[in-house]
PDB file of C-alpha atoms in Angstrom:
ATOM      1  CA  MET N1039      28.605 -81.134   4.890  1.00 50.00           C
ATOM      2  CA  THR N1040      25.011 -82.076   4.120  1.00 56.00           C
ATOM      3  CA  SER N1041      21.928 -80.392   5.583  1.00 62.00           C
ATOM      4  CA  ASP N1042      21.364 -83.519   7.704  1.00 61.00           C
ATOM      5  CA  ASP N1043      24.873 -83.180   9.150  1.00 55.00           C
ATOM      6  CA  LEU N1044      24.269 -79.518   9.958  1.00 55.00           C
ATOM      7  CA  GLU N1045      20.993 -80.343  11.675  1.00 59.00           C
ATOM      8  CA  ALA N1046      22.660 -83.042  13.771  1.00 55.00           C
ATOM      9  CA  ALA N1047      25.357 -80.582  14.831  1.00 56.00           C
ATOM     10  CA  ARG N1048      22.739 -78.045  15.884  1.00 50.00           C
ATOM     11  CA  ARG N1049      20.790 -80.615  17.892  1.00 58.00           C
ATOM     12  CA  ALA N1050      23.995 -81.563  19.722  1.00 52.00           C
ATOM     13  CA  LEU N1051      24.678 -77.921  20.657  1.00 53.00           C
ATOM     14  CA  PRO N1052      21.209 -76.453  21.249  1.00 58.00           C
ATOM     15  CA  ASP N1053      22.242 -73.189  22.891  1.00 76.00           C
ATOM     16  CA  LEU N1054      24.796 -72.082  20.323  1.00 84.00           C
ATOM     17  CA  LEU N1055      22.397 -70.666  17.771  1.00 88.00           C
ATOM     18  CA  SER N1056      20.614 -68.588  20.413  1.00 88.00           C
ATOM     19  CA  GLY N1057      23.922 -67.306  21.774  1.00 90.00           C
ATOM     20  CA  ILE N1058      25.149 -66.326  18.318  1.00 92.00           C
ATOM     21  CA  GLU N1059      21.881 -64.514  17.617  1.00 92.00           C
ATOM     22  CA  GLN N1060      22.267 -62.521  20.817  1.00 93.00           C
ATOM     23  CA  TYR N1061      25.838 -61.721  19.834  1.00 95.00           C
ATOM     24  CA  TYR N1062      24.842 -60.473  16.361  1.00 94.00           C
ATOM     25  CA  ASP N1063      22.311 -58.160  17.978  1.00 94.00           C
ATOM     26  CA  ALA N1064      24.670 -56.897  20.676  1.00 94.00           C
ATOM     27  CA  VAL N1065      27.773 -56.081  18.640  1.00 92.00           C
ATOM     28  CA  PRO N1066      26.439 -53.138  16.582  1.00 92.00           C
ATOM     29  CA  ARG N1067      24.850 -51.471  19.581  1.00 91.00           C
ATOM     30  CA  SER N1068      28.179 -50.128  20.849  1.00 84.00           C
ATOM     31  CA  ALA N1069      28.598 -47.972  17.731  1.00 86.00           C
ATOM     32  CA  ALA N1070      25.148 -47.615  16.172  1.00 93.00           C
ATOM     33  CA  ARG N1071      21.692 -46.343  16.824  1.00 95.00           C
ATOM     34  CA  VAL N1072      18.811 -48.779  16.486  1.00 96.00           C
ATOM     35  CA  GLU N1073      15.681 -48.214  14.416  1.00 97.00           C
ATOM     36  CA  ASP N1074      12.723 -50.521  15.005  1.00 97.00           C
ATOM     37  CA  PHE N1075      10.796 -51.940  12.056  1.00 98.00           C
ATOM     38  CA  GLY N1076       8.796 -54.570  13.902  1.00 97.00           C
ATOM     39  CA  PRO N1077      10.182 -57.935  12.785  1.00 98.00           C
ATOM     40  CA  LEU N1078      13.312 -56.185  11.481  1.00 98.00           C
ATOM     41  CA  THR N1079      15.920 -53.998  13.168  1.00 98.00           C
ATOM     42  CA  LEU N1080      18.087 -51.466  11.346  1.00 98.00           C
ATOM     43  CA  PHE N1081      21.474 -50.566  12.812  1.00 97.00           C
ATOM     44  CA  VAL N1082      22.757 -47.149  11.718  1.00 96.00           C
ATOM     45  CA  ARG N1083      26.372 -46.396  12.569  1.00 90.00           C
ATOM     46  CA  ASP N1084      27.054 -43.303  14.636  1.00 82.00           C
ATOM     47  CA  GLY N1085      30.038 -41.494  13.129  1.00 78.00           C
ATOM     48  CA  GLU N1086      32.684 -42.848  10.791  1.00 77.00           C
ATOM     49  CA  GLY N1087      33.428 -46.498  10.173  1.00 76.00           C
ATOM     50  CA  TRP N1088      32.161 -49.545   8.348  1.00 79.00           C
ATOM     51  CA  PRO N1089      28.356 -49.254   7.911  1.00 87.00           C
ATOM     52  CA  TYR N1090      25.994 -51.698   9.538  1.00 92.00           C
ATOM     53  CA  TYR N1091      22.945 -53.556   8.211  1.00 95.00           C
ATOM     54  CA  ALA N1092      19.423 -54.690   9.005  1.00 97.00           C
ATOM     55  CA  ARG N1093      18.620 -58.044  10.559  1.00 97.00           C
ATOM     56  CA  PRO N1094      15.741 -59.886  12.256  1.00 97.00           C
ATOM     57  CA  THR N1095      14.620 -58.352  15.539  1.00 97.00           C
ATOM     58  CA  LEU N1096      15.942 -60.351  18.474  1.00 95.00           C
ATOM     59  CA  GLY N1097      13.131 -62.082  20.354  1.00 93.00           C
ATOM     60  CA  HIS N1098      10.411 -61.007  17.914  1.00 94.00           C
ATOM     61  CA  SER N1099       7.344 -63.187  18.493  1.00 92.00           C
ATOM     62  CA  GLY N1100       4.884 -61.688  16.008  1.00 94.00           C
ATOM     63  CA  PRO N1101       4.365 -62.418  12.323  1.00 95.00           C
ATOM     64  CA  ALA N1102       7.431 -63.047  10.209  1.00 95.00           C
ATOM     65  CA  ALA N1103       8.844 -60.227   8.101  1.00 97.00           C
ATOM     66  CA  THR N1104       7.208 -59.740   4.725  1.00 98.00           C
ATOM     67  CA  ALA N1105       8.544 -58.290   1.496  1.00 98.00           C
ATOM     68  CA  GLU N1106       6.770 -55.059   2.385  1.00 98.00           C
ATOM     69  CA  ASP N1107       8.634 -54.920   5.718  1.00 98.00           C
ATOM     70  CA  VAL N1108      11.884 -55.389   3.822  1.00 98.00           C
ATOM     71  CA  ARG N1109      10.971 -52.605   1.370  1.00 98.00           C
ATOM     72  CA  ARG N1110      10.316 -50.220   4.270  1.00 98.00           C
ATOM     73  CA  VAL N1111      13.803 -50.871   5.619  1.00 98.00           C
ATOM     74  CA  LEU N1112      15.356 -50.524   2.160  1.00 98.00           C
ATOM     75  CA  ALA N1113      13.647 -47.163   1.719  1.00 98.00           C
ATOM     76  CA  ARG N1114      15.059 -45.998   5.046  1.00 98.00           C
ATOM     77  CA  GLN N1115      18.559 -47.210   4.123  1.00 97.00           C
ATOM     78  CA  ARG N1116      18.361 -45.249   0.862  1.00 97.00           C
ATOM     79  CA  GLU N1117      17.137 -42.192   2.752  1.00 96.00           C
ATOM     80  CA  LEU N1118      20.137 -42.447   5.092  1.00 95.00           C
ATOM     81  CA  ASP N1119      22.514 -43.163   2.187  1.00 93.00           C
ATOM     82  CA  GLN N1120      23.395 -46.464   3.848  1.00 93.00           C
ATOM     83  CA  PRO N1121      24.123 -49.753   2.055  1.00 94.00           C
ATOM     84  CA  GLN N1122      20.972 -51.728   1.339  1.00 96.00           C
ATOM     85  CA  ALA N1123      22.027 -54.842   3.218  1.00 96.00           C
ATOM     86  CA  PHE N1124      20.520 -57.507   5.454  1.00 98.00           C
ATOM     87  CA  GLU N1125      22.440 -60.130   7.428  1.00 97.00           C
ATOM     88  CA  TRP N1126      21.050 -63.108   9.335  1.00 96.00           C
ATOM     89  CA  VAL N1127      21.470 -66.816  10.095  1.00 95.00           C
ATOM     90  CA  ALA N1128      19.385 -68.969   7.782  1.00 94.00           C
ATOM     91  CA  GLU N1129      18.551 -71.628  10.344  1.00 91.00           C
ATOM     92  CA  HIS N1130      17.285 -69.104  12.886  1.00 91.00           C
ATOM     93  CA  ASP N1131      15.062 -67.141  10.479  1.00 94.00           C
ATOM     94  CA  PRO N1132      14.478 -69.398   7.459  1.00 94.00           C
ATOM     95  CA  GLN N1133      11.418 -67.493   6.253  1.00 95.00           C
ATOM     96  CA  LEU N1134      13.271 -64.184   5.760  1.00 97.00           C
ATOM     97  CA  ARG N1135      14.997 -65.313   2.575  1.00 98.00           C
ATOM     98  CA  ALA N1136      11.766 -65.444   0.577  1.00 98.00           C
ATOM     99  CA  ALA N1137      10.820 -61.955   1.773  1.00 98.00           C
ATOM    100  CA  VAL N1138      14.117 -60.319   0.844  1.00 98.00           C
ATOM    101  CA  GLU N1139      14.194 -62.045  -2.537  1.00 98.00           C
ATOM    102  CA  GLU N1140      10.634 -60.906  -3.257  1.00 98.00           C
ATOM    103  CA  ALA N1141      11.815 -57.376  -2.406  1.00 98.00           C
ATOM    104  CA  GLY N1142      14.459 -57.676  -5.126  1.00 97.00           C
ATOM    105  CA  LEU N1143      17.625 -58.488  -3.185  1.00 98.00           C
ATOM    106  CA  THR N1144      20.195 -61.166  -3.979  1.00 98.00           C
ATOM    107  CA  VAL N1145      21.127 -63.562  -1.185  1.00 98.00           C
ATOM    108  CA  HIS N1146      24.675 -64.854  -0.713  1.00 96.00           C
ATOM    109  CA  GLU N1147      25.397 -67.923   1.428  1.00 96.00           C
ATOM    110  CA  HIS N1148      28.462 -68.268   3.665  1.00 96.00           C
ATOM    111  CA  PRO N1149      29.382 -71.256   5.846  1.00 95.00           C
ATOM    112  CA  LEU N1150      29.118 -70.468   9.551  1.00 96.00           C
ATOM    113  CA  LEU N1151      31.542 -72.471  11.689  1.00 95.00           C
ATOM    114  CA  VAL N1152      31.879 -72.715  15.442  1.00 94.00           C
ATOM    115  CA  LEU N1153      34.068 -73.818  18.322  1.00 92.00           C
ATOM    116  CA  GLY N1154      31.563 -74.475  21.077  1.00 87.00           C
ATOM    117  CA  PRO N1155      32.195 -74.599  24.827  1.00 86.00           C
ATOM    118  CA  ASP N1156      33.075 -78.302  24.700  1.00 82.00           C
ATOM    119  CA  ASP N1157      35.125 -78.136  21.491  1.00 84.00           C
ATOM    120  CA  GLU N1158      38.893 -77.962  21.508  1.00 82.00           C
ATOM    121  CA  PRO N1159      41.039 -76.314  18.832  1.00 81.00           C
ATOM    122  CA  ALA N1160      42.619 -78.902  16.570  1.00 71.00           C
ATOM    123  CA  GLY N1161      46.119 -79.829  17.662  1.00 59.00           C
ATOM    124  CA  ALA N1162      48.973 -77.488  18.415  1.00 55.00           C
ATOM    125  CA  THR N1163      49.231 -73.944  17.108  1.00 60.00           C
ATOM    126  CA  PRO N1164      50.592 -74.241  13.546  1.00 63.00           C
ATOM    127  CA  ALA N1165      54.214 -73.270  13.052  1.00 67.00           C
ATOM    128  CA  SER N1166      54.736 -69.970  11.274  1.00 72.00           C
ATOM    129  CA  PRO N1167      57.154 -69.644   8.345  1.00 77.00           C
ATOM    130  CA  GLU N1168      60.721 -68.802   9.291  1.00 80.00           C
ATOM    131  CA  GLY N1169      61.059 -65.205  10.424  1.00 89.00           C
ATOM    132  CA  VAL N1170      57.301 -64.689  10.921  1.00 94.00           C
ATOM    133  CA  GLU N1171      55.979 -63.823  14.378  1.00 96.00           C
ATOM    134  CA  VAL N1172      52.259 -64.031  15.135  1.00 96.00           C
ATOM    135  CA  ARG N1173      51.240 -61.796  18.000  1.00 96.00           C
ATOM    136  CA  ILE N1174      48.395 -59.824  19.539  1.00 98.00           C
ATOM    137  CA  LEU N1175      48.834 -56.105  18.836  1.00 98.00           C
ATOM    138  CA  ALA N1176      48.449 -53.366  21.410  1.00 98.00           C
ATOM    139  CA  ALA N1177      46.571 -50.177  20.555  1.00 98.00           C
ATOM    140  CA  ASP N1178      49.861 -48.302  20.100  1.00 98.00           C
ATOM    141  CA  ALA N1179      51.667 -50.995  18.095  1.00 98.00           C
ATOM    142  CA  PRO N1180      53.665 -49.518  15.196  1.00 97.00           C
ATOM    143  CA  GLU N1181      52.200 -52.185  12.888  1.00 97.00           C
ATOM    144  CA  LEU N1182      48.593 -51.265  13.696  1.00 98.00           C
ATOM    145  CA  ALA N1183      47.802 -49.325  10.511  1.00 98.00           C
ATOM    146  CA  SER N1184      49.235 -52.090   8.338  1.00 98.00           C
ATOM    147  CA  ALA N1185      47.276 -54.716  10.275  1.00 98.00           C
ATOM    148  CA  VAL N1186      44.083 -52.739   9.698  1.00 97.00           C
ATOM    149  CA  ALA N1187      44.872 -52.334   6.004  1.00 97.00           C
ATOM    150  CA  VAL N1188      45.996 -55.810   4.981  1.00 97.00           C
ATOM    151  CA  PRO N1189      42.566 -57.504   5.127  1.00 96.00           C
ATOM    152  CA  HIS N1190      41.174 -54.896   2.741  1.00 95.00           C
ATOM    153  CA  LEU N1191      43.850 -55.805   0.210  1.00 97.00           C
ATOM    154  CA  ALA N1192      43.082 -59.482   0.794  1.00 96.00           C
ATOM    155  CA  PHE N1193      39.361 -59.060   0.210  1.00 93.00           C
ATOM    156  CA  GLY N1194      40.104 -57.010  -2.895  1.00 93.00           C
ATOM    157  CA  GLU N1195      41.622 -60.176  -4.381  1.00 93.00           C
ATOM    158  CA  PRO N1196      39.278 -62.876  -3.032  1.00 89.00           C
ATOM    159  CA  GLY N1197      40.112 -66.541  -2.962  1.00 84.00           C
ATOM    160  CA  THR N1198      43.030 -68.569  -1.645  1.00 85.00           C
ATOM    161  CA  ALA N1199      45.413 -68.403  -4.613  1.00 91.00           C
ATOM    162  CA  THR N1200      48.546 -66.250  -4.480  1.00 92.00           C
ATOM    163  CA  GLY N1201      47.724 -62.765  -5.761  1.00 93.00           C
ATOM    164  CA  THR N1202      49.458 -59.627  -6.914  1.00 95.00           C
ATOM    165  CA  ALA N1203      49.102 -57.042  -4.118  1.00 95.00           C
ATOM    166  CA  GLY N1204      52.281 -56.929  -2.060  1.00 96.00           C
ATOM    167  CA  LEU N1205      54.287 -54.746   0.276  1.00 96.00           C
ATOM    168  CA  ASP N1206      54.178 -51.655  -1.960  1.00 97.00           C
ATOM    169  CA  GLU N1207      50.392 -51.744  -2.076  1.00 97.00           C
ATOM    170  CA  LEU N1208      50.292 -52.411   1.657  1.00 97.00           C
ATOM    171  CA  ALA N1209      52.394 -49.327   2.387  1.00 97.00           C
ATOM    172  CA  VAL N1210      49.912 -47.173   0.481  1.00 97.00           C
ATOM    173  CA  ALA N1211      46.902 -48.796   2.149  1.00 97.00           C
ATOM    174  CA  ALA N1212      48.459 -48.390   5.609  1.00 97.00           C
ATOM    175  CA  ARG N1213      48.994 -44.674   5.043  1.00 97.00           C
ATOM    176  CA  GLU N1214      45.349 -44.379   4.013  1.00 97.00           C
ATOM    177  CA  ALA N1215      44.214 -46.273   7.129  1.00 96.00           C
ATOM    178  CA  ALA N1216      46.199 -43.868   9.285  1.00 97.00           C
ATOM    179  CA  ALA N1217      44.955 -40.790   7.439  1.00 96.00           C
ATOM    180  CA  ASP N1218      41.243 -41.637   7.297  1.00 94.00           C
ATOM    181  CA  GLY N1219      40.965 -42.591  10.962  1.00 94.00           C
ATOM    182  CA  SER N1220      40.473 -46.338  10.413  1.00 94.00           C
ATOM    183  CA  ALA N1221      43.531 -47.256  12.451  1.00 97.00           C
ATOM    184  CA  ALA N1222      42.560 -44.865  15.237  1.00 96.00           C
ATOM    185  CA  ARG N1223      39.069 -46.368  15.441  1.00 93.00           C
ATOM    186  CA  VAL N1224      40.485 -49.873  15.796  1.00 96.00           C
ATOM    187  CA  ALA N1225      42.952 -48.611  18.413  1.00 97.00           C
ATOM    188  CA  GLY N1226      40.021 -47.194  20.359  1.00 95.00           C
ATOM    189  CA  ARG N1227      38.184 -50.506  20.197  1.00 94.00           C
ATOM    190  CA  ILE N1228      41.299 -52.339  21.396  1.00 97.00           C
ATOM    191  CA  THR N1229      41.628 -49.957  24.327  1.00 97.00           C
ATOM    192  CA  ALA N1230      37.945 -50.432  25.185  1.00 95.00           C
ATOM    193  CA  GLY N1231      38.282 -54.221  25.059  1.00 95.00           C
ATOM    194  CA  ARG N1232      35.852 -54.609  22.149  1.00 94.00           C
ATOM    195  CA  THR N1233      38.413 -55.802  19.584  1.00 96.00           C
ATOM    196  CA  VAL N1234      41.488 -58.011  19.732  1.00 98.00           C
ATOM    197  CA  LEU N1235      43.801 -57.716  16.722  1.00 98.00           C
ATOM    198  CA  ALA N1236      46.377 -60.351  15.782  1.00 98.00           C
ATOM    199  CA  ALA N1237      49.004 -60.079  13.055  1.00 98.00           C
ATOM    200  CA  ALA N1238      51.667 -62.184  11.381  1.00 97.00           C
ATOM    201  CA  VAL N1239      54.715 -59.933  11.102  1.00 97.00           C
ATOM    202  CA  GLN N1240      57.957 -60.480   9.191  1.00 95.00           C
ATOM    203  CA  ASP N1241      60.767 -57.927   9.246  1.00 93.00           C
ATOM    204  CA  GLY N1242      58.326 -55.288  10.453  1.00 92.00           C
ATOM    205  CA  SER N1243      55.804 -55.961   7.672  1.00 95.00           C
ATOM    206  CA  VAL N1244      52.330 -57.317   8.368  1.00 97.00           C
ATOM    207  CA  LEU N1245      51.588 -60.267   6.093  1.00 97.00           C
ATOM    208  CA  CYS N1246      48.277 -61.321   7.628  1.00 98.00           C
ATOM    209  CA  ALA N1247      45.899 -59.946  10.237  1.00 98.00           C
ATOM    210  CA  GLY N1248      42.518 -60.617  11.772  1.00 97.00           C
ATOM    211  CA  GLN N1249      40.459 -59.843  14.847  1.00 97.00           C
ATOM    212  CA  HIS N1250      37.973 -61.174  17.310  1.00 98.00           C
ATOM    213  CA  ASN N1251      35.339 -59.034  18.974  1.00 96.00           C
ATOM    214  CA  PRO N1252      34.211 -60.452  22.323  1.00 96.00           C
ATOM    215  CA  VAL N1253      30.834 -59.895  23.956  1.00 95.00           C
ATOM    216  CA  GLY N1254      30.670 -61.783  27.221  1.00 93.00           C
ATOM    217  CA  GLN N1255      31.470 -65.438  26.587  1.00 94.00           C
ATOM    218  CA  VAL N1256      30.933 -65.286  22.807  1.00 96.00           C
ATOM    219  CA  THR N1257      33.198 -63.864  20.134  1.00 97.00           C
ATOM    220  CA  GLU N1258      33.430 -63.788  16.362  1.00 97.00           C
ATOM    221  CA  VAL N1259      36.692 -64.158  14.476  1.00 97.00           C
ATOM    222  CA  ALA N1260      36.423 -61.689  11.613  1.00 95.00           C
ATOM    223  CA  GLY N1261      38.423 -59.970   8.922  1.00 94.00           C
ATOM    224  CA  VAL N1262      41.231 -62.520   8.711  1.00 95.00           C
ATOM    225  CA  GLY N1263      43.086 -61.650   5.528  1.00 95.00           C
ATOM    226  CA  THR N1264      46.514 -62.415   4.106  1.00 96.00           C
ATOM    227  CA  LEU N1265      48.449 -60.096   1.838  1.00 97.00           C
ATOM    228  CA  PRO N1266      47.717 -61.666  -1.570  1.00 97.00           C
ATOM    229  CA  SER N1267      51.392 -62.044  -2.488  1.00 96.00           C
ATOM    230  CA  ALA N1268      52.041 -63.876   0.830  1.00 96.00           C
ATOM    231  CA  ARG N1269      49.322 -66.527   0.579  1.00 94.00           C
ATOM    232  CA  ARG N1270      49.820 -70.294   0.724  1.00 92.00           C
ATOM    233  CA  GLN N1271      52.060 -70.176   3.819  1.00 92.00           C
ATOM    234  CA  GLY N1272      49.506 -71.018   6.508  1.00 91.00           C
ATOM    235  CA  LEU N1273      49.422 -67.450   7.835  1.00 94.00           C
ATOM    236  CA  GLY N1274      45.636 -67.205   8.024  1.00 93.00           C
ATOM    237  CA  LEU N1275      45.479 -70.406  10.032  1.00 92.00           C
ATOM    238  CA  ALA N1276      48.224 -69.197  12.370  1.00 93.00           C
ATOM    239  CA  VAL N1277      46.496 -65.855  12.985  1.00 95.00           C
ATOM    240  CA  THR N1278      43.166 -67.611  13.577  1.00 94.00           C
ATOM    241  CA  ALA N1279      44.795 -69.986  16.073  1.00 93.00           C
ATOM    242  CA  ALA N1280      46.282 -67.009  17.936  1.00 94.00           C
ATOM    243  CA  LEU N1281      42.885 -65.323  18.135  1.00 96.00           C
ATOM    244  CA  VAL N1282      41.214 -68.495  19.401  1.00 95.00           C
ATOM    245  CA  ALA N1283      43.929 -68.989  22.012  1.00 94.00           C
ATOM    246  CA  HIS N1284      43.522 -65.402  23.205  1.00 96.00           C
ATOM    247  CA  ALA N1285      39.732 -65.726  23.370  1.00 96.00           C
ATOM    248  CA  ARG N1286      39.823 -68.954  25.342  1.00 95.00           C
ATOM    249  CA  ALA N1287      42.488 -67.600  27.705  1.00 95.00           C
ATOM    250  CA  ASN N1288      40.212 -64.649  28.460  1.00 96.00           C
ATOM    251  CA  GLY N1289      37.036 -66.537  29.338  1.00 95.00           C
ATOM    252  CA  VAL N1290      35.340 -66.804  25.943  1.00 95.00           C
ATOM    253  CA  ARG N1291      33.544 -70.145  25.575  1.00 92.00           C
ATOM    254  CA  THR N1292      32.041 -69.894  22.075  1.00 94.00           C
ATOM    255  CA  VAL N1293      34.082 -68.755  19.082  1.00 96.00           C
ATOM    256  CA  PHE N1294      32.479 -68.587  15.655  1.00 96.00           C
ATOM    257  CA  LEU N1295      33.128 -67.202  12.203  1.00 96.00           C
ATOM    258  CA  SER N1296      31.637 -67.072   8.727  1.00 95.00           C
ATOM    259  CA  ALA N1297      33.778 -68.111   5.778  1.00 93.00           C
ATOM    260  CA  ALA N1298      33.645 -66.627   2.297  1.00 88.00           C
ATOM    261  CA  ASP N1299      33.142 -70.035   0.717  1.00 90.00           C
ATOM    262  CA  GLU N1300      33.827 -73.746   1.184  1.00 90.00           C
ATOM    263  CA  ASP N1301      37.478 -73.400   0.141  1.00 87.00           C
ATOM    264  CA  VAL N1302      38.073 -70.946   2.967  1.00 88.00           C
ATOM    265  CA  ALA N1303      35.917 -73.000   5.352  1.00 91.00           C
ATOM    266  CA  ARG N1304      38.263 -75.958   4.869  1.00 89.00           C
ATOM    267  CA  ILE N1305      41.111 -73.859   6.269  1.00 86.00           C
ATOM    268  CA  TYR N1306      39.144 -73.076   9.411  1.00 91.00           C
ATOM    269  CA  ARG N1307      38.141 -76.707   9.871  1.00 90.00           C
ATOM    270  CA  ARG N1308      41.850 -77.447  10.200  1.00 87.00           C
ATOM    271  CA  ALA N1309      41.816 -75.154  13.255  1.00 87.00           C
ATOM    272  CA  GLY N1310      39.025 -77.227  14.817  1.00 90.00           C
ATOM    273  CA  PHE N1311      35.987 -75.209  13.762  1.00 93.00           C
ATOM    274  CA  ARG N1312      32.952 -77.272  12.823  1.00 91.00           C
ATOM    275  CA  PRO N1313      30.247 -76.383  10.288  1.00 90.00           C
ATOM    276  CA  PHE N1314      27.166 -75.274  12.172  1.00 88.00           C
ATOM    277  CA  ALA N1315      24.853 -73.072  10.150  1.00 92.00           C
ATOM    278  CA  THR N1316      24.664 -70.701   7.170  1.00 95.00           C
ATOM    279  CA  ALA N1317      25.211 -66.958   7.329  1.00 96.00           C
ATOM    280  CA  LEU N1318      23.178 -65.065   4.739  1.00 97.00           C
ATOM    281  CA  ILE N1319      23.871 -61.611   3.311  1.00 97.00           C
ATOM    282  CA  ALA N1320      21.301 -59.939   1.088  1.00 98.00           C
ATOM    283  CA  GLU N1321      22.035 -56.927  -1.088  1.00 96.00           C
ATOM    284  CA  PRO N1322      20.994 -55.481  -4.449  1.00 95.00           C
ATOM    285  CA  ALA N1323      22.231 -57.450  -7.453  1.00 86.00           C
ATOM    286  CA  ARG N1324      25.492 -56.126  -8.825  1.00 75.00           C
ATOM    287  CA  ASN N1325      25.448 -54.770 -12.359  1.00 60.00           C
ATOM    288  CA  GLY N1326      26.227 -57.590 -14.722  1.00 45.00           C
ATOM    289  CA  ALA N1327      25.545 -60.243 -12.078  1.00 44.00           C
TER     290      ALA N1327
END
């Protein structure tokens, strides 16, 4: 989709960008402390779990962030031994990109897609392959650890092509998720109503999983990943459809997600999501990049 198409979509849905910005600010606050850097906010996770990031301060009305502001946050992230990472929506804070690049970070673009309040998911829920059941998992589901682990294996082999990691690797990863507390943390979030986890299960094995994390009437579908050896069966689309159906059945009006790239975005468009904006992630350049 061209930049003109994206702009037309945003004009047609003027409140979505503001609602998504409020969501991005609200989500980390349940598990992080907040450090104020003027035009930038740093979220620092309390306890174990996936680390957070810095992003533009919600509602900031002063001067835009400069490279020096970014460097101050980077210094604090290094001091805390946290990843040096910024995340934001390009169309909401277009000037931040120049500042983070001047500070030496590399910016990665990801399509941001949305199902707004007046949008309907595309068609019926896709049929799962024979023997595969897609369901929402309870906090005490026996498949929970595997459902937490499978997206990590998926992201370790990015892309949409069939990969090598299979059930043996999943068994190891699931044991690690149980041992390091990852599964327990997700179970706690499910119990608290902060996370909804869906999985495609065949013969007791999780082949694909993903989650949505509601805040009021907005939620983000995140972490949808298929076991690399089980790709090309429509499992990611089926899990996404289940998450959207759950969200809408429970009062959520806006569902959004960010895709790794355009190939992945095409899958989500089949579920009715429309391109809306661009999610940006800035981090130090990888060695050899």
